[in-house]
């Protein structure tokens, strides 16, 4: 663990060498269905938990919804043309479950599948490798009504949906990831309730985490059966967790948050077991009676790759009697059993999400997964930053976002130098979009979206990224 006092490597003043990435490195950008598609009631699509949640007053900033979003459903050709202009070699998107199987069970919706066929064909025409995520948080509402992810049956439904998508689209997609960030689905969706479906029950959050992973394992098996040639993985969001001081109590706080944020998922997925210390920490919350014999073998079904989303670091300290945990970007109720751990800010530069900028944390995270868990190829499936953007004379000069990408790509390169088999990088995000509970108030895109006119303006970071891709690396500075 690095010294929490050390400043993040975002300085853009030091001279820095040219860096070249390995041949064939995938250069991508990522999005997710509910965040960009819009057309919420078109083409046979039915509501997901995010439609219900965003239409519930008080849940999403300024009452924003994904009803229209970036209208990508109607603009896919233009959007793929923008990707081609950037020179992307891969594009990570998610399939909206309620668009292709509106009820969450039963027959496919051919019109929904056609949309993805057109998208994928357009990508392939431009030489862009499609990277398909099966679940980026939009559970069909009927499945939530039947119990949602805390209910075991949802995992089986996810496997059926996977077969349906693999049968329809598997002939043209090589890279598949099952879940995006199960931590968020479980602990924000069912713990803090700050994400859809907005429930708040500690034991349900833990159950949801298990059933998400069970659904992942069943989906891997379904994909293998339908498409033996597919490259299959999962995307987890990981954080280095650093104690605020070396005091044993702070170190224990870091151990607890690391267990909930990282090892809750990494250990079952890649080692086939829950960590003993995590189970002990959760003793008051659940007896893990929802885990059945054989589940962990399914959950740890062999993979071809691991996707990692990296944004920031957590620095934490032990509870102090009488002191409320510091207000933080995640509410205490998304850390079941460890609600009183304090999240400490170091006073280093932050993004518009108030997330600390910490590029060395990406090296740490990638090395940890490689050193402690797996030799599998790794991909950064998301990395990026929100900043306030301004359009001046038709241009958006997002120097801070550009510096963030630059610092993190240098970190990615350092990880490769240290022996990590990192095979690709996806910037979050291709374009500004619906940032969940923050609505349209946070911009992560390399392409600016004017939500009134739906005009797209590539920002400075997009032009810079195009040059990175062209060189397969970073220029000297
Ligand atoms: C991740 C999500 C993605 C986006 C970024 C900012 O947690 O996977 O959809 O919201 O954060």
Coordinates of C-alpha atoms and ligand atoms in Angstrom, one line a residue:
X1 CA 0.0 0.0 0.0
X2 CA 1.4 3.4 -0.9
X3 CA 1.8 6.3 1.4
X4 CA -1.5 8.1 1.6
X5 CA 0.3 11.4 1.9
X6 CA 2.0 11.1 -1.5
X7 CA 0.5 13.3 -4.2
X8 CA -1.1 11.5 -7.2
X9 CA 1.0 11.5 -10.4
X10 CA -1.1 14.0 -12.4
X11 CA 1.5 16.7 -12.7
X12 CA 1.7 17.7 -16.4
X13 CA 4.8 19.8 -16.0
X14 CA 7.5 17.1 -15.8
X15 CA 9.0 16.0 -19.1
X16 CA 7.8 12.6 -19.9
X17 CA 9.0 10.0 -22.4
X18 CA 7.1 8.5 -25.3
X19 CA 5.4 5.3 -24.4
X20 CA 4.4 2.6 -26.8
X21 CA 1.8 -0.1 -26.0
X22 CA 2.0 -3.7 -27.1
X23 CA 0.8 -4.5 -30.6
X24 CA -2.9 -5.4 -30.8
X25 CA -3.7 -3.5 -27.6
X26 CA -7.4 -2.7 -27.7
X27 CA -8.2 1.0 -27.6
X28 CA -11.8 1.5 -26.7
X29 CA -14.5 3.7 -25.2
X30 CA -17.4 2.5 -23.1
X31 CA -21.1 3.3 -22.6
X32 CA -24.1 1.6 -21.1
X33 CA -27.6 1.1 -22.5
X34 CA -29.7 3.1 -20.1
X35 CA -27.2 5.9 -20.0
X36 CA -27.3 6.7 -23.7
X37 CA -30.0 4.9 -25.7
X38 CA -33.2 6.8 -24.8
X39 CA -36.2 5.4 -26.8
X40 CA -37.4 4.0 -23.5
X41 CA -40.8 3.1 -24.7
X42 CA -40.0 2.3 -28.4
X43 CA -39.4 -0.9 -30.3
X44 CA -41.1 -3.0 -27.7
X45 CA -38.9 -2.0 -24.8
X46 CA -40.4 -2.4 -21.3
X47 CA -39.4 -0.7 -18.1
X48 CA -36.3 -1.6 -16.1
X49 CA -35.6 -0.8 -12.5
X50 CA -33.9 2.4 -13.7
X51 CA -37.0 3.6 -15.5
X52 CA -39.0 3.1 -12.3
X53 CA -36.4 4.6 -10.1
X54 CA -35.7 7.7 -12.3
X55 CA -39.5 8.4 -12.5
X56 CA -39.8 8.3 -8.8
X57 CA -39.6 11.9 -7.5
X58 CA -36.5 12.6 -5.4
X59 CA -34.4 9.7 -6.6
X60 CA -32.4 11.3 -9.4
X61 CA -30.9 14.7 -9.4
X62 CA -33.3 17.3 -11.0
X63 CA -35.8 14.6 -11.8
X64 CA -33.7 13.5 -14.8
X65 CA -34.6 10.2 -16.5
X66 CA -33.1 8.1 -19.3
X67 CA -36.2 8.5 -21.5
X68 CA -34.3 10.3 -24.2
X69 CA -30.7 10.3 -22.9
X70 CA -28.3 10.7 -25.9
X71 CA -31.0 9.4 -28.3
X72 CA -28.4 6.9 -29.4
X73 CA -31.1 4.4 -30.3
X74 CA -31.9 6.7 -33.3
X75 CA -28.4 8.0 -33.9
X76 CA -26.3 4.8 -33.9
X77 CA -24.9 5.3 -37.4
X78 CA -23.7 8.8 -36.6
X79 CA -22.3 7.7 -33.2
X80 CA -20.4 4.8 -34.8
X81 CA -19.1 7.3 -37.4
X82 CA -17.7 9.4 -34.5
X83 CA -16.1 6.3 -33.0
X84 CA -14.5 5.6 -36.4
X85 CA -13.2 9.2 -36.5
X86 CA -11.5 8.6 -33.2
X87 CA -10.0 5.5 -34.5
X88 CA -11.4 3.3 -31.7
X89 CA -10.4 -0.3 -32.2
X90 CA -13.1 -1.5 -29.8
X91 CA -16.4 -0.2 -28.3
X92 CA -17.8 -1.5 -25.1
X93 CA -21.6 -1.2 -24.9
X94 CA -24.3 -3.0 -22.9
X95 CA -27.4 -4.7 -24.1
X96 CA -30.6 -3.5 -22.4
X97 CA -32.3 -6.6 -21.0
X98 CA -35.8 -5.1 -21.1
X99 CA -35.3 -4.1 -24.7
X100 CA -34.5 -7.7 -25.9
X101 CA -36.6 -9.6 -23.4
X102 CA -39.1 -7.1 -22.1
X103 CA -40.6 -9.2 -19.3
X104 CA -37.3 -10.6 -18.0
X105 CA -38.6 -14.1 -18.9
X106 CA -40.1 -15.6 -22.0
X107 CA -39.6 -14.8 -25.6
X108 CA -37.2 -12.4 -27.2
X109 CA -38.2 -9.1 -28.7
X110 CA -37.0 -9.3 -32.3
X111 CA -37.1 -5.5 -32.7
X112 CA -34.8 -5.0 -29.7
X113 CA -32.4 -7.6 -31.0
X114 CA -32.4 -5.9 -34.4
X115 CA -31.2 -2.7 -32.9
X116 CA -28.1 -4.5 -31.5
X117 CA -27.6 -6.3 -34.8
X118 CA -27.5 -3.0 -36.6
X119 CA -25.1 -1.5 -34.0
X120 CA -22.8 -4.5 -34.2
X121 CA -22.8 -4.6 -38.0
X122 CA -22.1 -0.9 -38.1
X123 CA -19.1 -1.4 -35.8
X124 CA -17.8 -4.3 -37.8
X125 CA -18.1 -2.4 -41.0
X126 CA -15.8 0.2 -39.5
X127 CA -13.4 -2.3 -38.1
X128 CA -14.3 -1.7 -34.5
X129 CA -14.4 -4.8 -32.3
X130 CA -17.7 -5.0 -30.4
X131 CA -17.4 -5.7 -26.7
X132 CA -20.7 -6.7 -25.2
X133 CA -21.7 -6.3 -21.6
X134 CA -24.8 -8.3 -20.7
X135 CA -25.9 -6.5 -17.6
X136 CA -25.2 -2.8 -16.9
X137 CA -27.8 -2.4 -14.1
X138 CA -31.1 -2.4 -16.0
X139 CA -33.0 -5.3 -14.5
X140 CA -36.5 -5.8 -16.1
X141 CA -39.0 -4.4 -13.6
X142 CA -41.1 -7.6 -13.4
X143 CA -38.0 -9.4 -12.1
X144 CA -37.5 -6.8 -9.4
X145 CA -41.2 -7.2 -8.5
X146 CA -40.6 -10.9 -8.1
X147 CA -37.8 -10.2 -5.6
X148 CA -34.9 -8.7 -7.6
X149 CA -31.3 -9.8 -7.1
X150 CA -31.9 -10.8 -3.4
X151 CA -34.0 -13.6 -4.9
X152 CA -32.1 -16.6 -6.1
X153 CA -34.3 -17.1 -9.2
X154 CA -33.1 -13.9 -10.7
X155 CA -29.7 -15.6 -11.4
X156 CA -31.4 -18.3 -13.4
X157 CA -33.4 -15.7 -15.3
X158 CA -30.1 -14.0 -16.2
X159 CA -28.7 -17.2 -17.6
X160 CA -31.8 -17.6 -19.8
X161 CA -31.4 -14.1 -21.0
X162 CA -27.8 -14.7 -21.8
X163 CA -28.6 -17.7 -23.9
X164 CA -31.1 -15.6 -25.8
X165 CA -28.6 -12.9 -26.5
X166 CA -25.8 -15.4 -27.3
X167 CA -28.0 -17.2 -29.8
X168 CA -29.0 -13.9 -31.5
X169 CA -25.8 -12.0 -31.5
X170 CA -23.1 -14.5 -30.8
X171 CA -22.1 -15.0 -34.4
X172 CA -20.7 -11.4 -34.6
X173 CA -19.4 -10.7 -31.1
X174 CA -16.1 -12.1 -29.8
X175 CA -15.7 -10.3 -26.4
X176 CA -18.4 -10.8 -23.7
X177 CA -18.6 -9.5 -20.2
X178 CA -21.5 -10.7 -18.0
X179 CA -21.9 -8.1 -15.2
X180 CA -20.8 -4.6 -14.9
X181 CA -19.7 -3.7 -11.3
X182 CA -21.8 -6.1 -9.2
X183 CA -20.7 -4.1 -6.1
X184 CA -22.8 -1.2 -7.3
X185 CA -25.8 -3.4 -8.2
X186 CA -25.7 -5.0 -4.8
X187 CA -24.6 -2.4 -2.4
X188 CA -25.9 0.8 -4.0
X189 CA -29.1 -0.9 -5.3
X190 CA -30.1 -2.8 -2.2
X191 CA -27.8 -1.4 0.6
X192 CA -27.7 2.4 0.5
X193 CA -30.6 2.5 -2.0
X194 CA -29.0 5.4 -3.8
X195 CA -29.2 3.4 -7.1
X196 CA -32.2 1.4 -8.5
X197 CA -34.2 -0.3 -7.2
X198 CA -33.6 1.9 -4.2
X199 CA -34.0 -0.6 -1.5
X200 CA -32.1 -0.5 1.8
X201 CA -31.6 -3.8 3.6
X202 CA -28.1 -5.0 4.6
X203 CA -28.8 -8.7 4.3
X204 CA -30.6 -8.2 1.0
X205 CA -27.5 -6.4 -0.3
X206 CA -25.3 -9.3 0.6
X207 CA -27.7 -11.8 -0.9
X208 CA -27.9 -9.7 -4.1
X209 CA -24.1 -9.7 -4.4
X210 CA -24.2 -13.5 -4.2
X211 CA -27.0 -14.0 -6.7
X212 CA -25.4 -11.5 -9.1
X213 CA -22.2 -13.7 -9.0
X214 CA -24.3 -16.9 -9.3
X215 CA -26.0 -15.3 -12.3
X216 CA -22.6 -14.5 -13.7
X217 CA -21.4 -18.1 -13.3
X218 CA -24.5 -19.5 -14.9
X219 CA -24.2 -17.0 -17.7
X220 CA -20.6 -18.0 -18.3
X221 CA -21.8 -21.6 -18.7
X222 CA -24.6 -20.6 -21.0
X223 CA -22.2 -18.6 -23.2
X224 CA -19.8 -21.5 -23.4
X225 CA -22.6 -23.8 -24.4
X226 CA -24.0 -21.4 -27.0
X227 CA -20.7 -20.0 -28.3
X228 CA -17.6 -22.0 -27.5
X229 CA -15.4 -19.6 -29.3
X230 CA -16.4 -16.5 -27.2
X231 CA -14.0 -14.7 -25.0
X232 CA -15.8 -14.4 -21.7
X233 CA -15.2 -12.3 -18.6
X234 CA -16.7 -10.1 -16.0
X235 CA -16.2 -6.4 -15.0
X236 CA -15.5 -5.5 -11.4
X237 CA -14.9 -2.1 -9.9
X238 CA -11.8 -2.1 -7.7
X239 CA -10.2 0.3 -5.4
X240 CA -6.9 0.3 -3.5
X241 CA -7.9 0.8 0.1
X242 CA -5.3 2.6 2.2
X243 CA -5.4 3.1 6.0
X244 CA -5.2 6.8 7.0
X245 CA -2.3 6.0 9.4
X246 CA -0.3 2.9 10.3
X247 CA -2.3 2.5 13.6
X248 CA -3.7 -1.1 13.9
X249 CA -7.3 0.2 14.1
X250 CA -6.9 2.1 10.9
X251 CA -5.4 -0.9 9.2
X252 CA -8.3 -3.0 10.3
X253 CA -10.7 -0.4 8.9
X254 CA -8.9 -0.7 5.6
X255 CA -9.0 -4.5 5.8
X256 CA -12.8 -4.4 6.3
X257 CA -13.5 -2.0 3.4
X258 CA -11.1 -3.9 1.1
X259 CA -13.1 -7.1 2.0
X260 CA -16.4 -5.5 1.1
X261 CA -15.3 -3.5 -2.0
X262 CA -12.9 -5.9 -3.6
X263 CA -12.5 -9.3 -2.1
X264 CA -16.3 -9.9 -1.7
X265 CA -16.2 -10.3 -5.5
X266 CA -12.6 -11.2 -6.4
X267 CA -12.4 -14.2 -4.1
X268 CA -15.6 -16.1 -5.1
X269 CA -15.1 -15.3 -8.8
X270 CA -11.4 -16.2 -9.0
X271 CA -10.8 -18.5 -6.0
X272 CA -14.2 -20.0 -5.5
X273 CA -14.5 -19.0 -1.8
X274 CA -15.7 -16.0 0.3
X275 CA -12.9 -14.6 2.5
X276 CA -13.1 -15.8 6.1
X277 CA -12.6 -12.3 7.5
X278 CA -15.4 -10.9 5.4
X279 CA -17.8 -13.5 6.6
X280 CA -16.8 -12.8 10.2
X281 CA -17.2 -9.0 9.7
X282 CA -20.7 -9.7 8.3
X283 CA -21.8 -12.0 11.1
X284 CA -24.3 -9.5 12.5
X285 CA -25.8 -9.0 9.0
X286 CA -26.2 -12.5 7.6
X287 CA -25.4 -16.1 8.3
X288 CA -24.7 -16.7 4.5
X289 CA -27.6 -19.2 4.6
X290 CA -28.3 -18.1 1.0
X291 CA -25.1 -19.8 -0.2
X292 CA -25.9 -23.3 -1.4
X293 CA -23.6 -26.2 -2.0
X294 CA -22.1 -25.9 -5.5
X295 CA -22.7 -22.2 -5.8
X296 CA -19.1 -21.2 -5.5
X297 CA -18.0 -23.8 -8.1
X298 CA -20.5 -22.2 -10.5
X299 CA -19.4 -18.7 -9.6
X300 CA -15.7 -19.5 -10.2
X301 CA -16.4 -21.0 -13.6
X302 CA -13.2 -20.5 -15.7
X303 CA -12.9 -17.2 -17.5
X304 CA -10.9 -15.9 -20.5
X305 CA -10.4 -12.4 -19.2
X306 CA -11.1 -10.0 -16.3
X307 CA -12.4 -6.5 -16.8
X308 CA -11.4 -3.8 -14.2
X309 CA -13.1 -0.5 -13.8
X310 CA -10.8 2.0 -12.0
X311 CA -11.6 5.5 -10.8
X312 CA -10.1 6.3 -7.4
X313 CA -8.7 5.1 -4.1
X314 CA -10.4 4.8 -0.7
X315 CA -8.5 6.1 2.3
X316 CA -10.2 5.0 5.5
X317 CA -9.8 5.3 9.3
X318 CA -11.2 3.6 12.3
X319 CA -14.4 4.8 13.9
X320 CA -14.0 7.4 16.7
X321 CA -16.5 7.3 19.5
X322 CA -19.0 10.1 19.2
X323 CA -17.8 11.2 15.7
X324 CA -20.1 10.6 12.8
X325 CA -18.5 8.9 9.7
X326 CA -17.3 11.7 7.4
X327 CA -19.8 12.6 4.7
X328 CA -18.5 10.9 1.6
X329 CA -19.5 10.0 -1.9
X330 CA -20.9 6.7 -0.8
X331 CA -23.3 6.7 2.1
X332 CA -22.3 4.5 5.1
X333 CA -25.2 2.1 4.5
X334 CA -23.4 0.7 1.4
X335 CA -20.8 -0.8 3.8
X336 CA -22.9 -3.4 5.7
X337 CA -21.4 -4.3 9.1
X338 CA -18.7 -1.6 8.7
X339 CA -20.9 1.5 8.5
X340 CA -18.9 3.4 11.1
X341 CA -15.6 3.3 9.2
X342 CA -14.5 6.8 8.3
X343 CA -13.6 7.7 4.7
X344 CA -10.9 10.3 4.9
X345 CA -10.1 12.9 2.2
X346 CA -6.4 13.6 1.7
X347 CA -7.0 17.0 0.2
X348 CA -5.5 16.0 -3.2
X349 CA -7.2 17.1 -6.4
X350 CA -10.6 15.6 -7.1
X351 CA -12.9 15.3 -10.1
X352 CA -16.4 16.8 -10.3
X353 CA -17.7 13.7 -8.5
X354 CA -15.4 14.5 -5.6
X355 CA -13.4 11.4 -6.4
X356 CA -9.7 11.8 -5.6
X357 CA -7.4 11.5 -8.6
X358 CA -4.9 8.7 -8.0
X359 CA -3.3 7.3 -11.1
X360 CA -0.7 5.2 -9.1
X361 CA -3.7 3.4 -7.7
X362 CA -4.4 1.9 -11.1
X363 CA -0.9 0.3 -11.2
X364 CA -1.5 -1.1 -7.7
X365 CA -4.9 -2.4 -8.6
X366 CA -3.8 -4.2 -11.8
X367 CA -0.7 -5.6 -10.1
X368 CA -2.8 -6.9 -7.2
X369 CA -5.2 -8.8 -9.4
X370 CA -2.4 -10.2 -11.4
X371 CA -0.1 -11.1 -8.5
X372 CA -2.7 -12.3 -6.1
X373 CA -5.5 -13.7 -8.2
X374 CA -4.9 -14.7 -11.8
X375 CA -2.7 -14.9 -14.9
X376 CA -5.7 -14.1 -17.1
X377 CA -5.5 -11.2 -19.6
X378 CA -6.8 -8.0 -17.9
X379 CA -8.6 -5.1 -19.5
X380 CA -9.4 -1.7 -18.0
X381 CA -13.0 -1.7 -19.0
X382 CA -13.7 1.8 -17.6
X383 CA -11.5 4.7 -16.5
X384 CA -12.4 8.4 -16.7
X385 CA -13.4 11.5 -14.9
X386 CA -16.2 14.1 -14.7
X387 CA -15.3 17.7 -15.0
X388 CA -17.4 20.8 -15.6
X389 CA -17.2 21.5 -19.4
X390 CA -17.8 24.7 -21.1
X391 CA -18.5 25.2 -24.8
X392 CA -16.5 28.2 -26.1
X393 CA -16.8 29.1 -29.8
X394 CA -18.1 25.6 -30.5
X395 CA -15.1 23.9 -28.8
X396 CA -14.7 22.2 -25.4
X397 CA -11.2 22.3 -24.0
X398 CA -11.3 19.7 -21.3
X399 CA -7.6 19.9 -20.2
X400 CA -8.3 18.3 -16.8
X401 CA -10.0 15.2 -18.3
X402 CA -7.2 15.0 -20.8
X403 CA -4.6 15.1 -18.0
X404 CA -6.6 12.4 -16.1
X405 CA -6.5 10.1 -19.1
X406 CA -2.9 10.8 -19.7
X407 CA -1.8 10.0 -16.2
X408 CA -3.9 6.8 -16.1
X409 CA -2.6 5.6 -19.4
X410 CA 0.9 6.1 -18.1
X411 CA 0.0 4.1 -15.1
X412 CA -1.5 1.4 -17.4
X413 CA 1.8 1.3 -19.3
X414 CA 3.8 1.0 -16.0
X415 CA 1.6 -1.9 -15.0
X416 CA 2.4 -3.6 -18.3
X417 CA 6.1 -2.9 -17.7
X418 CA 5.7 -4.6 -14.3
X419 CA 4.5 -7.8 -16.0
X420 CA 0.7 -7.3 -15.9
X421 CA -1.0 -8.8 -19.0
X422 CA -3.1 -5.8 -19.7
X423 CA -4.6 -6.1 -23.2
X424 CA -6.8 -3.1 -23.6
X425 CA -8.2 0.2 -22.2
X426 CA -11.7 1.6 -22.5
X427 CA -12.2 5.3 -21.7
X428 CA -15.4 6.1 -19.7
X429 CA -17.1 7.5 -21.6
X430 CA -17.5 7.8 -25.3
X431 CA -19.9 10.7 -24.7
X432 CA -21.6 12.6 -21.9
X433 CA -24.6 10.7 -20.7
X434 CA -27.1 9.9 -17.9
X435 CA -24.9 9.5 -14.8
X436 CA -27.3 7.5 -12.7
X437 CA -28.4 9.2 -9.6
X438 CA -26.7 12.4 -10.8
X439 CA -28.7 12.6 -14.0
X440 CA -27.2 14.7 -16.7
X441 CA -25.3 16.9 -14.2
X442 CA -22.0 15.1 -14.4
X443 CA -20.2 14.9 -17.7
X444 CA -17.7 12.0 -18.3
X445 CA -17.6 12.1 -22.1
X446 CA -14.8 12.6 -24.5
X447 CA -17.6 13.8 -26.7
X448 CA -19.7 16.7 -25.4
X449 CA -23.5 16.2 -25.8
X450 CA -25.8 19.2 -26.0
X451 CA -29.0 17.5 -24.6
X452 CA -31.3 20.1 -26.1
X453 CA -30.1 19.7 -29.7
X454 CA -28.4 16.3 -29.4
X455 CA -25.4 17.9 -31.1
X456 CA -22.1 16.1 -30.4
X457 CA -18.8 18.0 -30.0
X458 CA -15.6 16.0 -29.6
X459 CA -13.7 17.6 -26.7
X460 CA -9.9 18.2 -26.7
X461 CA -9.6 14.8 -24.8
X462 CA -11.2 13.1 -27.8
X463 CA -8.8 14.6 -30.3
X464 CA -5.9 13.7 -28.0
X465 CA -7.1 10.1 -27.6
X466 CA -7.4 9.7 -31.3
X467 CA -3.7 10.6 -31.6
X468 CA -2.8 8.2 -28.8
X469 CA -4.6 5.4 -30.7
X470 CA -2.9 6.4 -34.0
X471 CA 0.5 6.1 -32.3
X472 CA -0.5 3.1 -30.2
X473 CA 1.0 5.1 -27.3
X474 CA 1.7 8.4 -25.7
X475 CA 3.9 11.2 -27.2
X476 CA 6.8 12.5 -25.2
X477 CA 6.1 15.7 -23.4
Ligands
LIG1 C1 -19.2 3.3 -13.1 C2 -20.4 2.8 -14.0 C3 -20.6 3.7 -15.2 C4 -20.4 5.1 -15.0 C5 -19.1 5.4 -14.3 C6 -18.9 6.9 -14.0 O1 -19.5 3.0 -11.8 O2 -20.1 1.5 -14.4 O3 -21.9 3.4 -15.8 O4 -21.5 5.6 -14.3 O5 -19.1 4.7 -13.1

